[in-house]
Structure formats: C-alpha cells, structure tokens
Short mmCIF file of C-alpha atoms in Angstrom, two decimals:
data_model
loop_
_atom_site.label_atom_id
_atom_site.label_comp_id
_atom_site.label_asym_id
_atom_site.label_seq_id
_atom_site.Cartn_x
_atom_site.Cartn_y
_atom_site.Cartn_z
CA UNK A 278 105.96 173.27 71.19
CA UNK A 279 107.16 170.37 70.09
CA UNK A 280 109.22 172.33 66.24
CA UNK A 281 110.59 175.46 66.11
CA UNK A 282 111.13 177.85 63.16
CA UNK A 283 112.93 180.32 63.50
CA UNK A 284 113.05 183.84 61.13
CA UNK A 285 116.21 182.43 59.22
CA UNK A 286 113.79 179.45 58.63
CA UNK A 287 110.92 181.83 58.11
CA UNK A 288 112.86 183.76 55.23
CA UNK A 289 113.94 180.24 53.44
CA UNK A 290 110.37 179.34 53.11
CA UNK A 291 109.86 183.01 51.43
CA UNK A 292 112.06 182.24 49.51
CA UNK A 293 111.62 178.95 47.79
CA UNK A 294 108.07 180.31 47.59
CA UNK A 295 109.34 182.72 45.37
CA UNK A 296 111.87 180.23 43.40
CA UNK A 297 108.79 178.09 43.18
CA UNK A 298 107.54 180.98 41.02
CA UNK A 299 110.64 182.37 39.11
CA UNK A 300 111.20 178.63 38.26
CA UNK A 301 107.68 178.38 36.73
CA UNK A 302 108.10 181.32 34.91
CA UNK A 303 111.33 180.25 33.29
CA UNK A 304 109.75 177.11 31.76
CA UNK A 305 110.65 174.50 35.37
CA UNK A 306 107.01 173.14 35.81
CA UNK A 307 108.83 169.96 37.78
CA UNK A 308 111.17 172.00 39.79
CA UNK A 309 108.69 174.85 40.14
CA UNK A 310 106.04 172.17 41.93
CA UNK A 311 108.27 170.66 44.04
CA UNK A 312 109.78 173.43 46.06
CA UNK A 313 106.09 174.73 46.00
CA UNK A 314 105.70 171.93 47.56
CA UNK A 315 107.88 171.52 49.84
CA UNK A 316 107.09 175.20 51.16
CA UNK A 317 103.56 174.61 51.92
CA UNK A 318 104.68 171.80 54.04
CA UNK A 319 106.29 173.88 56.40
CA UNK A 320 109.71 172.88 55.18
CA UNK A 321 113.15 173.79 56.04
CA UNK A 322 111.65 173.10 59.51
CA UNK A 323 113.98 172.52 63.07
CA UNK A 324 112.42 169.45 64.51
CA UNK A 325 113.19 168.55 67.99
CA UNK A 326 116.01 165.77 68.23
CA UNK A 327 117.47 163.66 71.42
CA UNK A 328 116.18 163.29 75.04
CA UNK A 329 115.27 165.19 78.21
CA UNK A 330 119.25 165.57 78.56
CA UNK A 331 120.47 166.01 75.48
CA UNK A 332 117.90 167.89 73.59
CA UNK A 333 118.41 170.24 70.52
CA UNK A 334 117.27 170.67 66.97
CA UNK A 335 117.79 169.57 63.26
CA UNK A 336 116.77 171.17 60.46
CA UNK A 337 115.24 169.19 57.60
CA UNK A 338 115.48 171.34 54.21
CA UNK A 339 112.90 169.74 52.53
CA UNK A 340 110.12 167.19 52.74
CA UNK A 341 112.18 163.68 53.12
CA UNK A 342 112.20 161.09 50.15
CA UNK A 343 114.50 158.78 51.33
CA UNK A 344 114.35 157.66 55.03
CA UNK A 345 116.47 155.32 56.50
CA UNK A 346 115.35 154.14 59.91
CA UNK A 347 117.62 152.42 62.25
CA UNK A 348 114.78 152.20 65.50
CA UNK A 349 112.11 149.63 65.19
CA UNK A 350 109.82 151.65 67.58
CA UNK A 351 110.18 154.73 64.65
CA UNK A 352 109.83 152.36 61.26
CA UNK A 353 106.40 151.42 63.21
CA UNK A 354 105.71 155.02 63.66
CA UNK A 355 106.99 155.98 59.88
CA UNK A 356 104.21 153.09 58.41
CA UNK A 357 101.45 154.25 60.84
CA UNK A 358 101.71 157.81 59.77
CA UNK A 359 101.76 157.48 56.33
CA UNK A 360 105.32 157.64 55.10
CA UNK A 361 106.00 154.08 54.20
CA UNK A 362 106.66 154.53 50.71
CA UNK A 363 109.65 157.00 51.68
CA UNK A 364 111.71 155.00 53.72
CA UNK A 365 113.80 153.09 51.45
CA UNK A 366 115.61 151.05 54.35
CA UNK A 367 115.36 149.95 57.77
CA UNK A 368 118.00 148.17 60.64
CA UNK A 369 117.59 144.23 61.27
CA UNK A 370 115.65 144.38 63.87
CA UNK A 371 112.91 146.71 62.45
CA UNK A 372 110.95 143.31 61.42
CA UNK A 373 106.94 144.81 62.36
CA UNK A 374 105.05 145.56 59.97
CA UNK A 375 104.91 143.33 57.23
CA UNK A 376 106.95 144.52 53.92
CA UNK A 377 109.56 146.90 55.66
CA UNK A 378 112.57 147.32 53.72
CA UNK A 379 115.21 145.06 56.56
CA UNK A 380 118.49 145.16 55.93
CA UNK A 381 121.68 144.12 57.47
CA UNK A 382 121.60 147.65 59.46
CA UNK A 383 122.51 148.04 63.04
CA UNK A 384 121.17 150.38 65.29
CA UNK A 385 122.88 149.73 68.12
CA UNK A 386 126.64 150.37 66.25
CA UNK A 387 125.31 152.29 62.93
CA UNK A 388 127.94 152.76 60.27
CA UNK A 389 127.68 156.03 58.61
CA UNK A 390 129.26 154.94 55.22
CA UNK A 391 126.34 151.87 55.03
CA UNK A 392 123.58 154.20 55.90
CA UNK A 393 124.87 156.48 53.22
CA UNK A 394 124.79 153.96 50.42
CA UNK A 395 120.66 154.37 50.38
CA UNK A 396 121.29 157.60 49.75
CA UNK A 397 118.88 158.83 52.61
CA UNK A 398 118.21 162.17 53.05
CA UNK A 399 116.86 162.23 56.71
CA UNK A 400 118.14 159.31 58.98
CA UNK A 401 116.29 158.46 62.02
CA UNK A 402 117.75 156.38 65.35
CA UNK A 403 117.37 155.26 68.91
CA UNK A 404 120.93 155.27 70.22
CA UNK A 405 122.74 158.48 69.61
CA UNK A 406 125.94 158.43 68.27
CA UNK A 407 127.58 161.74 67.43
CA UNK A 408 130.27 160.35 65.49
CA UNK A 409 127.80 158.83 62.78
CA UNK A 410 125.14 161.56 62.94
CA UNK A 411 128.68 163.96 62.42
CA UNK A 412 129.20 162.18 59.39
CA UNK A 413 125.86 162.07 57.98
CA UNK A 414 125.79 165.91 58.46
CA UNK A 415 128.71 166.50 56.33
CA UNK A 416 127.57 164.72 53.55
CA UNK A 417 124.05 166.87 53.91
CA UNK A 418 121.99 163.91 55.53
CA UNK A 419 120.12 164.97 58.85
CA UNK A 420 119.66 162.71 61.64
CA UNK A 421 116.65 162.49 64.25
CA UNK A 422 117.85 161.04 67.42
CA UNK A 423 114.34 159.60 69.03
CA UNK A 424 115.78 157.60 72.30
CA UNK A 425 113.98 155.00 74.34
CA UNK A 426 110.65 156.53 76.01
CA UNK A 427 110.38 156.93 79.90
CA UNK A 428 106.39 158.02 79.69
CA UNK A 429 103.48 157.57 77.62
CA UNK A 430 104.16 161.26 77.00
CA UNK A 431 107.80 160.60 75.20
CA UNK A 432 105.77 158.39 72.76
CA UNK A 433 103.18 161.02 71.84
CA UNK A 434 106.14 163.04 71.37
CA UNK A 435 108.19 160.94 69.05
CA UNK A 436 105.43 160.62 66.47
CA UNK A 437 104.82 164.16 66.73
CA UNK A 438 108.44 165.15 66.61
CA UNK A 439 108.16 162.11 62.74
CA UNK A 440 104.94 163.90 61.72
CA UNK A 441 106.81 167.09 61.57
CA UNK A 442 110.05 165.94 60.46
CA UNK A 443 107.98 163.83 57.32
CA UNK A 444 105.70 166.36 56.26
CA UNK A 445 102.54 164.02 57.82
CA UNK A 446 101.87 166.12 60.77
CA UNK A 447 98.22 165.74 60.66
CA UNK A 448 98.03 161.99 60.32
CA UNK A 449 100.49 161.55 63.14
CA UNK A 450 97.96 164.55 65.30
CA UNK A 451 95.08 161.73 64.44
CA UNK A 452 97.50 158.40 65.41
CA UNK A 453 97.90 160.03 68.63
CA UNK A 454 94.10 161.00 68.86
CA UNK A 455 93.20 157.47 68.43
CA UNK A 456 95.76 155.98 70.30
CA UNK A 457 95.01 158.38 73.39
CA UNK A 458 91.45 157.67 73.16
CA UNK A 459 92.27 153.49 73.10
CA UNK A 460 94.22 153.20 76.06
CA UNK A 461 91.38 155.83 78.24
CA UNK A 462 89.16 153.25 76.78
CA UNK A 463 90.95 150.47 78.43
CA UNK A 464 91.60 152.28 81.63
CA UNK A 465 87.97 153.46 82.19
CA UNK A 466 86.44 150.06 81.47
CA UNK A 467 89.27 147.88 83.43
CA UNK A 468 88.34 146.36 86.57
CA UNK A 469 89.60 148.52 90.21
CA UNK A 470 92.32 146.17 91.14
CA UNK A 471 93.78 148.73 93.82
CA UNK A 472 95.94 146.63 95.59
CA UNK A 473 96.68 143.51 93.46
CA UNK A 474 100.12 142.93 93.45
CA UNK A 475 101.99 141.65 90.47
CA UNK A 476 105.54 140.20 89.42
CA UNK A 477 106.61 140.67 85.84
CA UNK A 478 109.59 138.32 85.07
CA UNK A 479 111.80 139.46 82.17
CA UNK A 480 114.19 136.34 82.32
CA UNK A 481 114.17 133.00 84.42
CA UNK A 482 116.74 134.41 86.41
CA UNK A 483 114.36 136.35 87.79
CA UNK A 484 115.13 139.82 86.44
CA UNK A 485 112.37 142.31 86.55
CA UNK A 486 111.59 145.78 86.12
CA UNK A 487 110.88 148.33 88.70
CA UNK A 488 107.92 150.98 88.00
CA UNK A 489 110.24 153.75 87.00
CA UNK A 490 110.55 152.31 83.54
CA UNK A 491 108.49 152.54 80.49
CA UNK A 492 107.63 149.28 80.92
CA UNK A 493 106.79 149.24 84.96
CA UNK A 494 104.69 152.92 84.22
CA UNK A 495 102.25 150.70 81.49
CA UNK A 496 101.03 148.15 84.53
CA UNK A 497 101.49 150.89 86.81
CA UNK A 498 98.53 152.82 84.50
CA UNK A 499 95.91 150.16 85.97
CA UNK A 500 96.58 150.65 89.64
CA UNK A 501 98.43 147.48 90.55
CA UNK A 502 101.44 147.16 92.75
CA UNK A 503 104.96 146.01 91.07
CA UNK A 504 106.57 143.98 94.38
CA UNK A 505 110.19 144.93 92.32
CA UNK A 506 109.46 148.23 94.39
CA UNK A 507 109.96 147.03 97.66
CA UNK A 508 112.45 144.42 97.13
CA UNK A 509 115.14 146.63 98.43
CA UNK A 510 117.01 145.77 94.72
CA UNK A 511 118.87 148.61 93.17
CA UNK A 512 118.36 149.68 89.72
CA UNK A 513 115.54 150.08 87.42
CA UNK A 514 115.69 145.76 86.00
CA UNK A 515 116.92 144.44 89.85
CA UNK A 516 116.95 140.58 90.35
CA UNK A 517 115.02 139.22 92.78
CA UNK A 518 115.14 135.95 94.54
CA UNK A 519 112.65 133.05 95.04
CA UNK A 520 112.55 133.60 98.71
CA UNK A 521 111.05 137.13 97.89
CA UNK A 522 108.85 136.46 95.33
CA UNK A 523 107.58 133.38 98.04
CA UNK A 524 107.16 135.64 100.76
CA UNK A 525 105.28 138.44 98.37
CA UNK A 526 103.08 136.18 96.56
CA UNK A 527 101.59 137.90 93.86
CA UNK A 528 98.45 137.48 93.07
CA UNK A 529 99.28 137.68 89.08
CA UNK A 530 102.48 137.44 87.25
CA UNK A 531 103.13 138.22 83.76
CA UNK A 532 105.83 136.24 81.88
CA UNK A 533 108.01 138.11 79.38
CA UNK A 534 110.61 135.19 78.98
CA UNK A 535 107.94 132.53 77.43
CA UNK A 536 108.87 133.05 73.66
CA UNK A 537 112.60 133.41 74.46
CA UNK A 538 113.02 130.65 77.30
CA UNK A 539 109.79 128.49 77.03
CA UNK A 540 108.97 129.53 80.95
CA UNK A 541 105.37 128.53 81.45
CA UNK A 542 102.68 128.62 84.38
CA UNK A 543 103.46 124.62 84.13
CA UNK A 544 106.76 125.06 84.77
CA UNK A 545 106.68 128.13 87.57
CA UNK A 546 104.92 125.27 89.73
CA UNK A 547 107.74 122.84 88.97
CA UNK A 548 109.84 125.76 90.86
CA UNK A 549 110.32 124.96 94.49
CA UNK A 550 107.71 126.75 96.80
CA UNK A 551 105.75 128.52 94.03
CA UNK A 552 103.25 125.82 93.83
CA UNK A 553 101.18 127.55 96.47
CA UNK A 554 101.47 130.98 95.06
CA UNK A 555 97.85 132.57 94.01
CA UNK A 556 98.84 133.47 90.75
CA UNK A 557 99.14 129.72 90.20
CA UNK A 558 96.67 128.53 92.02
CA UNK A 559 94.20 131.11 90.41
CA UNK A 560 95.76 130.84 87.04
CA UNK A 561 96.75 134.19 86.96
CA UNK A 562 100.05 133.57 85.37
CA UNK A 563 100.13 135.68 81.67
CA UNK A 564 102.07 135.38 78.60
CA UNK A 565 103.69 139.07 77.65
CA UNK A 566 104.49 139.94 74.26
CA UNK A 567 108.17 140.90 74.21
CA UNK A 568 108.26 142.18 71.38
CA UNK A 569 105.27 145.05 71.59
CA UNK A 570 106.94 145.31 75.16
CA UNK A 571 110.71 146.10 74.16
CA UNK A 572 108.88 148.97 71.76
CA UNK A 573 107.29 152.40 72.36
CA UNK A 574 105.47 153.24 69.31
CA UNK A 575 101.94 152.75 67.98
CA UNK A 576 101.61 149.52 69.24
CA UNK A 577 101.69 150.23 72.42
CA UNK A 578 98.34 150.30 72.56
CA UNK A 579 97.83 146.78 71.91
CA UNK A 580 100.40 145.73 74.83
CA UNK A 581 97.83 147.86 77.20
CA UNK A 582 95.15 146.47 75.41
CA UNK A 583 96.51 143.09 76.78
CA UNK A 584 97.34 143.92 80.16
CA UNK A 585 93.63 145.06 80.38
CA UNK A 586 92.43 141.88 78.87
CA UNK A 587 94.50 139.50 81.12
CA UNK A 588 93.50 142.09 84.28
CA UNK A 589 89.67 141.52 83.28
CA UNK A 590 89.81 138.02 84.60
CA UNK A 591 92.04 138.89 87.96
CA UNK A 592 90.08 137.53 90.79
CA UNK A 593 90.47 139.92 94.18
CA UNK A 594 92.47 137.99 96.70
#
C-alpha cells in the first residue's frame, strides 16, 4: 500500500467533517466548503516519502495549493496528473512541459529560506536533504522526497505516491494505466532481437551504463545484451575502451552525447578501428534523447517508444 492512515489520521478527518458542519452552521459557507473538501479527499493523509533505504512518511494536512517542485521528473508528473495550476514554482532545470513556472531554484543544493518565499505548502524533491526538509517542517511546509528510480516499478510508484499526496489519485491510477499499457504495446509488437548486442555511449569518453541502472533496465526490457556487462568495469556508468568496444562489436549503438558533444555515426567512423563495426556498417548507430533519458516520469514512455522504433529496423547479424 503505497499511503497509510492511521486512526490519529482517521479521527482528524472526523473531525474537520464535523467543523465542515459547525462552520456552516455558524454562517462560514467558504470555510465550511473547504475543509469539506479537503475531507472527502482523504486529507490529512501520510504519503510515503524517500527510497528503498530511507523510507518513511509525511503527512499532508490538507489538499496542497501551493507546490513547489524542485525534481524535473515530478513537475512532469504534477502537469500529467492534473495539478498544474497548483504548483506555483519549479527548480531550473524543470524546463518540460511548456509554461512551468522555472525559477532560479536548485535541486541539487535547495535553500529552504528561497523555497519558502512561494509560500508552498507541500514541497517536493529528488535529492534529500534533511537539513532543508527540517526547516520546511518547522515553518509547517511538508516535503516529499521522490529519489531517482531504479525500476519501472519506482516510477509507477512516484506518481502514485503525487496522486495521493495532491488529491488526484485517480488521474495519476489512469496515467499509470495508460502508460503501462504503452510500453506492453511496444514490447509485444517489437521485433525478438535475443542476442543483439548493443553499446550505449553517455559521453565521448566512452562512459556507459551497465544494466543495473534505470537507464540499462529500459534496453534491457527488449531483450538485447548491454556489452558494459562484461567489460570487467566496476560501477554502474564504467568507462570502457576502444579496444573493447572493437573486439565486442555491437551490432547497434545508441548515442546519448549527440546534443551535448555533436558525436555522430559520421564521426564514430572517423574513430580508429570502428569503421568496420556493424553498427556502422548497417547504420545502426541511434540518436538518444538525453533529456527523456536523465528523467523517470511520464515520459518515459516515449524514450521506450524510441528504443522500439530504432530496434524495428535492427537487422539480425
């Protein structure tokens, strides 16, 4: 179960149910409808907060008004679900979709007493920092900490965890319908590639991922082989070298540095010894959208929507 409420919770609802009515009755029609409201929401609700290692709960009061959103994978989320007209601010690099609220923000080193001049009253980040969300909790603002996903199942989870946290439950149940029912879609219709082998470069230093990442998981949904896994490289991003990739030759390779570093199939030829590698000679050499890619929330669709597409016209070796 992905909120919790427990009887404390149970007998705050009672009772701004029956606020909701002493407030009517005393001439309050405003107040009176909002706590209503706000009760048949499901609201103060404990909404599940952090990761696998550090996870726990915050209560939100009341249905949020003002969010401030300092993850670009959760301002996505927010929009899809509904709740763009509450959040009243977002960090500089939430830039997707058009007509978010950036500001000069940061997620990566928020500062509690800039996210408190939008006057927010729920807060929502990547990076947890207890210092900030410390802060935020004495001056009555709750924070959901929604960190980087490892599976397809952590992104389910997120909007889940922002449907209940925004009062939008349902329309973040039907995001994740439809986005479920997308990337079967994509899966059941792709080609059986068992055994193609692919290289993803992240930089032109040669930096990849492994398959125990997000990232790696997403290619590794379509059966293909990531040759990061048998490099011998440590870590989850390890470095390979040209000899490697040489003596591996992939038979597609997916380039995540072309909008950064201008890397193209041209140029991967121009690199000594990969002129002979089948992903160049087949031109199977892809251009992957960094930007979807460095993100795990609706649109991740779309970035398996293009590894399908590109996978579609994979000849077998």
């Amino acid at each position: 179960m992905l909120h919790s409420i427990s009887t404390r919770s149970v007998s705050a609802i009672i009772g701004l149910i029956v606020l909701s009515v002493m407030l009517a009755a005393c001439g309050s029609p405003s107040d009176a409808a909002s706590a209503s409201a706000s009760a048949a929401r499901g609201f103060p609700i404990a909404v599940m907060t952090g990761g696998s290692d550090s996870v726990t709960t915050v209560t939100i009061e009341s249905r949020p008004t003002r969010i401030v959103s300092l993850s670009p994978s959760a301002t996505e989320t927010l929009f899809a679900i509904g709740a763009e007209d509450e959040v009243v601010a977002v960090d500089s690099q939430s830039d997707y979709p058009d007509g978010v609220p950036i500001t000069g923000l940061s997620g990566a080193q928020p500062d509690a007493q800039a996210i408190a001049s939008y006057r927010p009253d729920l807060v929502v980040m990547a990076q947890e920092d207890s210092e900030v969300i410390a802060e935020l909790a004495h001056e009555g603002v709750p924070t959901l900490v929604l960190p980087p996903a490892e599976e397809l199942s952590d992104v389910y989870d997120q909007i889940e965890r922002l449907g209940w946290a925004t009062g939008r439950h349902r329309s973040a149940s039907g995001l994740i319908s439809t986005m479920k029912s997308a990337i079967t879609s994509y899966l059941e219709t792709s080609p059986d590639l068992d055994g193609t082998s692919y290289f993803l470069e992240l930089d032109p230093d040669l930096t990849t991922t492994s398959t125990q990442t997000f990232l790696g998981r997403l290619y590794g949904l379509f059966g293909i082989t990531n040759i990061a896994d048998d490099s011998g490289q440590p870590g989850d991003r390890p470095q390979l070298s040209d000899e490697y990739i040489i003596e591996t030759d992939p038979d597609v390779i997916f380039l995540a540095d072309a909008g950064c570093c201008d890397v193209t199939a041209g140029k991967l030829a121009e690199r000594p010894g990969w002129e002979g590698l089948q992903a160049i000679q087949k031109n199977q050499v892809f251009t992957a959208d960094t930007d979807i890619a460095n993100r795990w929330g609706p649109r991740v669709v779309d970035y398996v929507g293009m590894i399908s597409g590109y996978l579609a016209t994979v000849e077998d070796r």
